[in-house]
Coordinates of C-alpha atoms in Angstrom, one line a residue:
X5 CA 89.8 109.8 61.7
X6 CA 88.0 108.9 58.5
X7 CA 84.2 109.7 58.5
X8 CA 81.1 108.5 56.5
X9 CA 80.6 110.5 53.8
X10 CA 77.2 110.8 52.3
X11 CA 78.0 112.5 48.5
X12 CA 80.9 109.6 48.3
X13 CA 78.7 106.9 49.3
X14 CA 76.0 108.5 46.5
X15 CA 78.3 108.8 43.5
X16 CA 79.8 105.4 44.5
X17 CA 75.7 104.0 44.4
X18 CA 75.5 105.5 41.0
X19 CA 79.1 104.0 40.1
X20 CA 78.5 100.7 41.0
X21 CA 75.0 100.2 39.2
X22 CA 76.7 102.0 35.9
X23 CA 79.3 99.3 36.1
X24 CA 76.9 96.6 36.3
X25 CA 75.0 98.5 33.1
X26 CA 78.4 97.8 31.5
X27 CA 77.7 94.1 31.8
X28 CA 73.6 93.8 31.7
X29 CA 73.0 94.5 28.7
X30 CA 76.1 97.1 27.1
X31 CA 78.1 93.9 26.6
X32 CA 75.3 92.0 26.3
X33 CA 74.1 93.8 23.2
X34 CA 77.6 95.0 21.9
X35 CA 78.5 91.1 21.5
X36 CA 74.7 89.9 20.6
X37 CA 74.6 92.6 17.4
X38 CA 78.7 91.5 16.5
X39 CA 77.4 87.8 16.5
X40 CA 75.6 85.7 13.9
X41 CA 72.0 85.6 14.3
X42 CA 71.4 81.9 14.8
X43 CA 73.9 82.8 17.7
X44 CA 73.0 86.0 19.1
X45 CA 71.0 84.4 22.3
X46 CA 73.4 82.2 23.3
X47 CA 76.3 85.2 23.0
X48 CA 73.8 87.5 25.5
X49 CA 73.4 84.6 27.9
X50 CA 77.5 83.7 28.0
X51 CA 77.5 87.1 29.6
X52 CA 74.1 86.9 32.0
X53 CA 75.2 83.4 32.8
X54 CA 78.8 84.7 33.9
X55 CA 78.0 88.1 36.2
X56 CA 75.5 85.6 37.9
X57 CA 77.7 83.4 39.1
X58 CA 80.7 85.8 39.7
X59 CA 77.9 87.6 41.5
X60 CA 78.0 84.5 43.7
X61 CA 81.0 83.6 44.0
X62 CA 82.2 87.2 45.0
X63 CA 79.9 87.6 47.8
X64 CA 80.8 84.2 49.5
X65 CA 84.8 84.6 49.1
X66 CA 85.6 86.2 46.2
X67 CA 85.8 89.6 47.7
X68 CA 87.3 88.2 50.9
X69 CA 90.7 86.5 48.9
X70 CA 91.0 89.4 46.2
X71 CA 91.1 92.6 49.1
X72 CA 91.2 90.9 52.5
X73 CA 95.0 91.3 54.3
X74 CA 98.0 90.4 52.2
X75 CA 99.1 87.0 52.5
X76 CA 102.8 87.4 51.1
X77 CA 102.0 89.8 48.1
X78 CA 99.8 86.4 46.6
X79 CA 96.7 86.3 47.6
X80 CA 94.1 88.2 50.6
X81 CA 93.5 86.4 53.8
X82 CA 90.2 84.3 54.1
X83 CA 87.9 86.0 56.1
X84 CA 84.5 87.6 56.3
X85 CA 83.0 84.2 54.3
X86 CA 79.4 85.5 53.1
X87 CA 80.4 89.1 54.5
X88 CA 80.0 87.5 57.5
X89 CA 81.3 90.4 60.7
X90 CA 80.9 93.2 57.7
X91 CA 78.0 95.3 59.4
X92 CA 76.3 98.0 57.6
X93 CA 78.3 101.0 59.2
X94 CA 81.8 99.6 58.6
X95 CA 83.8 101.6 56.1
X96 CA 86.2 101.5 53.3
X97 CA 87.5 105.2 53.2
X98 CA 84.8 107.3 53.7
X99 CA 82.3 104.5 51.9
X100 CA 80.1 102.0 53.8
X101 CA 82.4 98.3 53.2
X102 CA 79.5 96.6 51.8
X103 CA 79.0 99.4 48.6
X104 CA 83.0 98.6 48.1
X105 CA 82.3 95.1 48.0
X106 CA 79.6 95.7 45.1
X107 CA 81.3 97.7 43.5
X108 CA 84.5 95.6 42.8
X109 CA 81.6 92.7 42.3
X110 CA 80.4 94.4 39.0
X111 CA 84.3 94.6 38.1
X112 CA 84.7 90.7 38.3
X113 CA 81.2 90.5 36.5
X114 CA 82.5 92.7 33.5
X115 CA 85.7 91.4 33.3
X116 CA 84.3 87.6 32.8
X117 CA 81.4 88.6 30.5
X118 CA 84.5 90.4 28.6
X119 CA 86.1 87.3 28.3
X120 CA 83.1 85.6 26.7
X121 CA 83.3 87.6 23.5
X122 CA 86.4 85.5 22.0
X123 CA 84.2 81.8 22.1
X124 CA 81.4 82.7 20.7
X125 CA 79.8 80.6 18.1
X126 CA 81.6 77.3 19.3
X127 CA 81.5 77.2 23.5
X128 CA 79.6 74.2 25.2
X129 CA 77.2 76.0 27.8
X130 CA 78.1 73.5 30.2
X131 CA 82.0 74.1 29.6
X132 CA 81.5 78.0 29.9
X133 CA 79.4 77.6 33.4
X134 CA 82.1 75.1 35.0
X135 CA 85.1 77.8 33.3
X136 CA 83.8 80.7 35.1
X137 CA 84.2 80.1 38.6
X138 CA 87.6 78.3 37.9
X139 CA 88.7 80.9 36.2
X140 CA 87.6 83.4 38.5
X141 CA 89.2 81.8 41.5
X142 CA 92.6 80.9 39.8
X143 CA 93.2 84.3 37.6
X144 CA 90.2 87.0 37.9
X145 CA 90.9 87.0 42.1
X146 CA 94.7 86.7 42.5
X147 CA 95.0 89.5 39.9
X148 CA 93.2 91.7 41.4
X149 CA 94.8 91.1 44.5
X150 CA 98.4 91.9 43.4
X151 CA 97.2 95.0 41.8
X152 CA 94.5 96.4 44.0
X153 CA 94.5 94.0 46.7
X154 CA 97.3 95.1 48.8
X155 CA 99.2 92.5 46.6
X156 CA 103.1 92.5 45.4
X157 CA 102.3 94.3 42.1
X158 CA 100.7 97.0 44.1
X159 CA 103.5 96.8 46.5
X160 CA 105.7 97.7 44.0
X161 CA 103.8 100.7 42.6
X162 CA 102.2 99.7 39.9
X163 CA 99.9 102.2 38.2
X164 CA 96.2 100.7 37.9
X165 CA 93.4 103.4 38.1
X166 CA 90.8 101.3 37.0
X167 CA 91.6 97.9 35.2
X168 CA 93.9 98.2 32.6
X169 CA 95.7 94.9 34.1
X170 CA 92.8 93.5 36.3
X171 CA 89.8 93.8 33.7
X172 CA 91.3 94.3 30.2
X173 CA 94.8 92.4 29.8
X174 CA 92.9 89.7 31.8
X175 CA 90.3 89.4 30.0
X176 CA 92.6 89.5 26.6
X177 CA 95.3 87.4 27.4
X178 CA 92.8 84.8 28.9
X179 CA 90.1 85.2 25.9
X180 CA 93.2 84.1 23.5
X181 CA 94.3 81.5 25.7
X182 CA 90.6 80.2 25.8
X183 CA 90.1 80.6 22.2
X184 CA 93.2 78.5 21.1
X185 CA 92.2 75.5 23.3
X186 CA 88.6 75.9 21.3
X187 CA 90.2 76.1 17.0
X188 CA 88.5 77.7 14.9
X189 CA 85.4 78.4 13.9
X190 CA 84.0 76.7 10.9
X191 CA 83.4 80.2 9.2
X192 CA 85.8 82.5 10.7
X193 CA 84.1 85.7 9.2
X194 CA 82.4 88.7 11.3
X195 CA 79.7 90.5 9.5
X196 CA 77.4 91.6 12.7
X197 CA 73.8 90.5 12.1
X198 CA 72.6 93.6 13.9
X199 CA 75.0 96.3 13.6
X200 CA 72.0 98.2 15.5
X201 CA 72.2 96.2 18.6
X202 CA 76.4 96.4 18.7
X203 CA 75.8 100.4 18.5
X204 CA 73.6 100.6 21.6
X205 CA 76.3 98.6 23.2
X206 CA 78.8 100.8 23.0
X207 CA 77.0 103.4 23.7
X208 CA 75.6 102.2 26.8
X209 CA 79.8 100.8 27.6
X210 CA 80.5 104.5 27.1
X211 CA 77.9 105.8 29.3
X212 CA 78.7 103.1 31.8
X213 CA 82.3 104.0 31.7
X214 CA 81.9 106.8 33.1
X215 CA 81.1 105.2 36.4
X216 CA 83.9 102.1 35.8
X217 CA 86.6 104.8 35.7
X218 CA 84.9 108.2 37.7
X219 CA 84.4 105.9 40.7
X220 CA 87.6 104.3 40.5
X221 CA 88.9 106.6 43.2
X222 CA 86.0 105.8 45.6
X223 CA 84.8 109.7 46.3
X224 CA 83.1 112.6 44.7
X225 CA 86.1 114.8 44.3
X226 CA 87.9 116.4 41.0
X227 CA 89.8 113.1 40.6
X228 CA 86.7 111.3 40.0
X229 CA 85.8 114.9 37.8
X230 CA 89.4 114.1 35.9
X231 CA 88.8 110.5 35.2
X232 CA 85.2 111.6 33.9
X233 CA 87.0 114.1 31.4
X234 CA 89.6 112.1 30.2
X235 CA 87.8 109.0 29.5
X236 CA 85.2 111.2 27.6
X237 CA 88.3 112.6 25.6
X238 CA 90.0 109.4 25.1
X239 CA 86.8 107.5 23.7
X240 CA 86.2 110.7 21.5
X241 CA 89.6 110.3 19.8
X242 CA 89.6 106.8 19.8
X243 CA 86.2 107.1 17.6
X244 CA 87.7 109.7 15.5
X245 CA 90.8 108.0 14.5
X246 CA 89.7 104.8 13.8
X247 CA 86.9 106.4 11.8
X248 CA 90.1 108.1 9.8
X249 CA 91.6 104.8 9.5
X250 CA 88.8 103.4 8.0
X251 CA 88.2 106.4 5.5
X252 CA 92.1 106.0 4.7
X253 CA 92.4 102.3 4.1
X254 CA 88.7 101.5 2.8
X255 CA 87.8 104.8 1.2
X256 CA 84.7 105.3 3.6
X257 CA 83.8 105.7 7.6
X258 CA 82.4 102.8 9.0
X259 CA 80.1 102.6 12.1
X260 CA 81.5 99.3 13.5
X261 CA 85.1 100.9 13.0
X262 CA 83.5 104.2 14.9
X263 CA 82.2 102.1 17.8
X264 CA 85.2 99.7 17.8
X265 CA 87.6 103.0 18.3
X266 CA 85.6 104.4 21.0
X267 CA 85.8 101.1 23.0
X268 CA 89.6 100.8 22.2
X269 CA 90.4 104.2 23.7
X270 CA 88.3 103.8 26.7
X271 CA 90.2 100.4 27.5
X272 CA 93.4 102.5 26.5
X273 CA 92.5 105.5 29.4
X274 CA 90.9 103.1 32.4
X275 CA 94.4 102.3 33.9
X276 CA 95.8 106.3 33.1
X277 CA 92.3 107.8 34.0
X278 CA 93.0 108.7 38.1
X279 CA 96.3 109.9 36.8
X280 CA 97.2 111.6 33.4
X281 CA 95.7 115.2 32.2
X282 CA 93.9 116.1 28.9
X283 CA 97.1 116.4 26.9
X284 CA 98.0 112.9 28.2
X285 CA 94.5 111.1 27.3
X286 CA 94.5 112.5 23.9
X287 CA 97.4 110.8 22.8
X288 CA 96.5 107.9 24.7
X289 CA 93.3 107.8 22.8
X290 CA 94.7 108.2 19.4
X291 CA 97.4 105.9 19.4
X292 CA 94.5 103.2 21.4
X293 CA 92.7 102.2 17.9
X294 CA 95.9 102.4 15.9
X295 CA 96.7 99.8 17.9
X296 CA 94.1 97.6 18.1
X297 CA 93.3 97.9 14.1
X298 CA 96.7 96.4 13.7
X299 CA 96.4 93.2 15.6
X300 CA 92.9 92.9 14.2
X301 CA 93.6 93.4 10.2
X302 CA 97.4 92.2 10.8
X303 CA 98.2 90.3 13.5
X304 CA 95.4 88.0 14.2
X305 CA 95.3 86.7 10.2
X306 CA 99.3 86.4 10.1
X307 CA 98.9 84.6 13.7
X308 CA 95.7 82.4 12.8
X309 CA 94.2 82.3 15.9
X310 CA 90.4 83.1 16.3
X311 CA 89.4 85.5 18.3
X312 CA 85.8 85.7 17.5
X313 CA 85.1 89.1 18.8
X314 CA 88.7 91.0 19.0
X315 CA 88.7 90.5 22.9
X316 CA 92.2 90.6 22.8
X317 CA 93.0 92.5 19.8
X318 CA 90.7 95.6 21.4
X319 CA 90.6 94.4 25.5
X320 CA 93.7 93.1 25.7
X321 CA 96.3 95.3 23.2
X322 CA 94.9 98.4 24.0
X323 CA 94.8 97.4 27.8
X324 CA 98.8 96.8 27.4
X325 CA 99.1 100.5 25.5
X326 CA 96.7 101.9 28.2
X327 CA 99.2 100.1 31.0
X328 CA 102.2 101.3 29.2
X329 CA 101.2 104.8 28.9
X330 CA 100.2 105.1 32.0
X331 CA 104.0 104.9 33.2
X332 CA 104.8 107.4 30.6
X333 CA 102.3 110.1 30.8
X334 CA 101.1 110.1 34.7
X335 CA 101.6 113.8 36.4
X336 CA 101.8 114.5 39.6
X337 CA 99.2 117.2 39.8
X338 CA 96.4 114.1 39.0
X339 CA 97.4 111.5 40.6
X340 CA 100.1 112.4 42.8
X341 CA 102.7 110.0 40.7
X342 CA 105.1 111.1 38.1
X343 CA 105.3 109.5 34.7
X344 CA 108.4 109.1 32.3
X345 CA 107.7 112.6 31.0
X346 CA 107.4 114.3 34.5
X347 CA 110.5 112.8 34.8
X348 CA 110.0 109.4 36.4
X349 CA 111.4 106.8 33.9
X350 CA 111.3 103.9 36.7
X351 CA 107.8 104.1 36.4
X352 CA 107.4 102.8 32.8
X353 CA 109.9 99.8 34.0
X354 CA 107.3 99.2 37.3
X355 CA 104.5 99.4 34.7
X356 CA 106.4 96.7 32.3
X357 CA 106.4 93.8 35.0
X358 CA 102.9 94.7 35.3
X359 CA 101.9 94.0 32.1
X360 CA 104.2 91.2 31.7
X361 CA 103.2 89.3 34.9
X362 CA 99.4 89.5 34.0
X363 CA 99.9 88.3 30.5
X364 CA 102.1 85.6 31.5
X365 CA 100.2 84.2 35.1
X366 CA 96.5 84.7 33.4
X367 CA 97.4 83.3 29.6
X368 CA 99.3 79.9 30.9
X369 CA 96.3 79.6 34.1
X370 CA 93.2 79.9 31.8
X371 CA 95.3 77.7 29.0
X372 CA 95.5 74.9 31.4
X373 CA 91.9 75.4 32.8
X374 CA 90.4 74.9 29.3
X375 CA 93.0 72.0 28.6
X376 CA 91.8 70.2 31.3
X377 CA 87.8 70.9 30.6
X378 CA 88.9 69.9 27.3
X379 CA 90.0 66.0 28.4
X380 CA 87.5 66.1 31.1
X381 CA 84.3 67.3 29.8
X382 CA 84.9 65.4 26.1
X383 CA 85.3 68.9 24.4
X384 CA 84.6 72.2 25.1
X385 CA 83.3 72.8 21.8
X386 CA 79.9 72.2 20.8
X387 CA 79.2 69.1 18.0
X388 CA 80.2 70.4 14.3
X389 CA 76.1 70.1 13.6
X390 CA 75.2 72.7 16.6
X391 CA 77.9 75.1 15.5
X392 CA 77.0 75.2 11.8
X393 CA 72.8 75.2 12.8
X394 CA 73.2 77.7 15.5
X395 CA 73.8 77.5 19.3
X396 CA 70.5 79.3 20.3
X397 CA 68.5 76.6 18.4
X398 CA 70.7 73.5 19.4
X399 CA 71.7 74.7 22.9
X400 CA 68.5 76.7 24.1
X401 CA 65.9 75.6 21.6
X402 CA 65.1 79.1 21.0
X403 CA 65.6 81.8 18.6
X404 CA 65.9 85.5 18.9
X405 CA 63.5 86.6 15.8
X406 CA 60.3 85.0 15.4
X407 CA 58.5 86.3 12.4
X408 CA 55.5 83.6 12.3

């Protein structure tokens, strides 16, 4: 019989509110500082704006369709509308129900404010505020679902510790997809306006990692102690390496590369972190930035698509690696699940359909949500005189530096 446990239910507490740190302000201020500074306020509010209403929308039926009982691998059965019938001692493993259902809340949150970093500069408020929830009903939920959810990607045994398919191929894939509706921007280039701000993002992403992947297994035990370790070592290496990159290719470090490494290598370790070992999240944090510095400097100008803030050349192409190595470095002793090296090479296939479904279900679903905004809404994007002036003056009549 599973019984309440009291040091689960604390760590998942302190979990849960460094998840939603991830979101309010660590994205908040890793975006703001990457932005220009006639947009910097209207980057931090995509991301306040969009936890809000996932916040919302998660309590009423988000929760109940992503993890209630599997309705043919597709989707969870509706019930529990407003947590309605969830009482305050029903549990989820050895956790009170209601702490599960805040915790996955901050997930959705993240995810979506994620998303946000690819439009901005050129998003309609109004567009972004009527995207969200769409897009959170049509892709965020039934993703999660498959994989988490009791769903058929789960069913199969797909390897998801802690959102390398759910948060970070789903927010790539659909940042692109959004972005490409939108065009570019009328000056493309990213030199941050406060380098400071994006630094104390991703340091507060890194502390707040700790609790997206340590609580990922829902109880104070060496797993959680593992994916703590390993997401530390991947994030190290990921800052280290593309630090080296940098020195290599531009003749000195950089601190945006530093930071920009440490956040590809925790994306690359959060689906591998409840089941690979040190030796597997080192390489999994090296290879991470290698990655995602190619389909910055390489891909995305070949490609010419305008991705404002890398969301899917960091989010969603070091998610895929992270997916990917998952398959191939999982061990037994972690996680209970063998890998291609430990001698399981189905689980690399398994791990392929995984990545491929998520790319293909959420790209083509957010593509056609922002097509149709687009012809309904008479543009997403703002006028060409409030992009070049600035959203934060056009859009909120406001600006972030007052020096009167």
């Amino acid at each position: 019989m599973v019984m309440f446990s009291a040091g689960d239910t604390a760590w998942i507490l302190v979990c849960t509110l460094l998840v939603l740190l991830m979101s309010i302000p660590a994205v908040a201020f890793f975006y703001g500082g990457l932005s220009k500074r006639k947009n910097v306020l209207n980057t931090m509010f995509l991301s306040f704006i969009a936890f809000s209403i996932i916040s919302i929308l998660w309590v009423i039926f988000g929760y109940q369709f992503a993890f209630g009982s599997d309705v043919n691998g597709l989707i969870g059965s509706p019930t529990n509308f407003f947590l309605q019938g969830i009482g305050l001692d029903d549990l989820n493993g050895t956790i009170p129900t209601l702490l599960f259902v805040m915790f996955q809340c901050a997930f959705a949150g993240l995810t979506c404010a994620i998303l946000s970093g690819a439009l901005v500069g050129r998003m309609k408020t109004k567009a972004w505020v009527i995207f969200v929830p769409i897009w959170a009903c049509l892709v965020y939920v039934p993703v999660a679902h498959w994989v988490w959810g009791g769903g058929w990607l789960m069913q199969m045994g797909a390897l998801d510790f802690a959102g390398g398919a759910v948060v970070h191929i789903n927010s790539g894939i659909s940042a692109l997809a959004v972005a490409l509706v939108l065009g570019k921007r009328k000056n493309a280039s990213l030199i941050p306006h406060n380098l400071g701000y994006a630094v104390l993002g991703a340091a507060l992403l890194w502390f707040g990692w700790m609790g997206f992947n340590g609580g990922s297994g829902l109880a104070a035990d060496g797993l959680a102690a593992n994916a703590i370790i390993v997401s530390n070592v991947a994030a190290a290496m990921g800052l280290i390496v593309w630090t080296l990159i940098d020195v290599v290719k531009v003749g000195n470090p950089t601190v945006l590369g530093a930071i920009s490494g440490a956040v590809a290598g925790l994306v690359g370790i959060t689906p591998a972190a409840g089941f690979v070992d040190v030796y597997g999240a080192l390489i999994i944090g090296a290879v991470a930035p290698i990655i995602s510095y190619y389909a910055i400097n390489y891909l995305k100008p070949k490609l010419g698509y305008d991705d404002a803030l890398d969301v899917w050349g960091i989010h969603g192409m070091s998610g895929v690696w992270g997916a990917l190595a998952t398959g191939i470095f999982a061990v037994p002793a972690v996680g209970g699940v063998a890998g291609l090296i430990a001698g399981n090479p189905n689980q690399v296939l398994i791990q392929i359909i995984s990545i491929v479904a998520t790319i293909v279900y959420s790209f083509l679903v957010s593509y056609v949500i922002a097509k149709i905004l687009d012809k309904t809404l008479n543009g997403i994007r703002v006028e060409d005189h409030e992009e070049i002036g600035g959203l934060d003056s056009h859009l909120h009549k406001e600006s972030a530096y007052n020096f009167n």
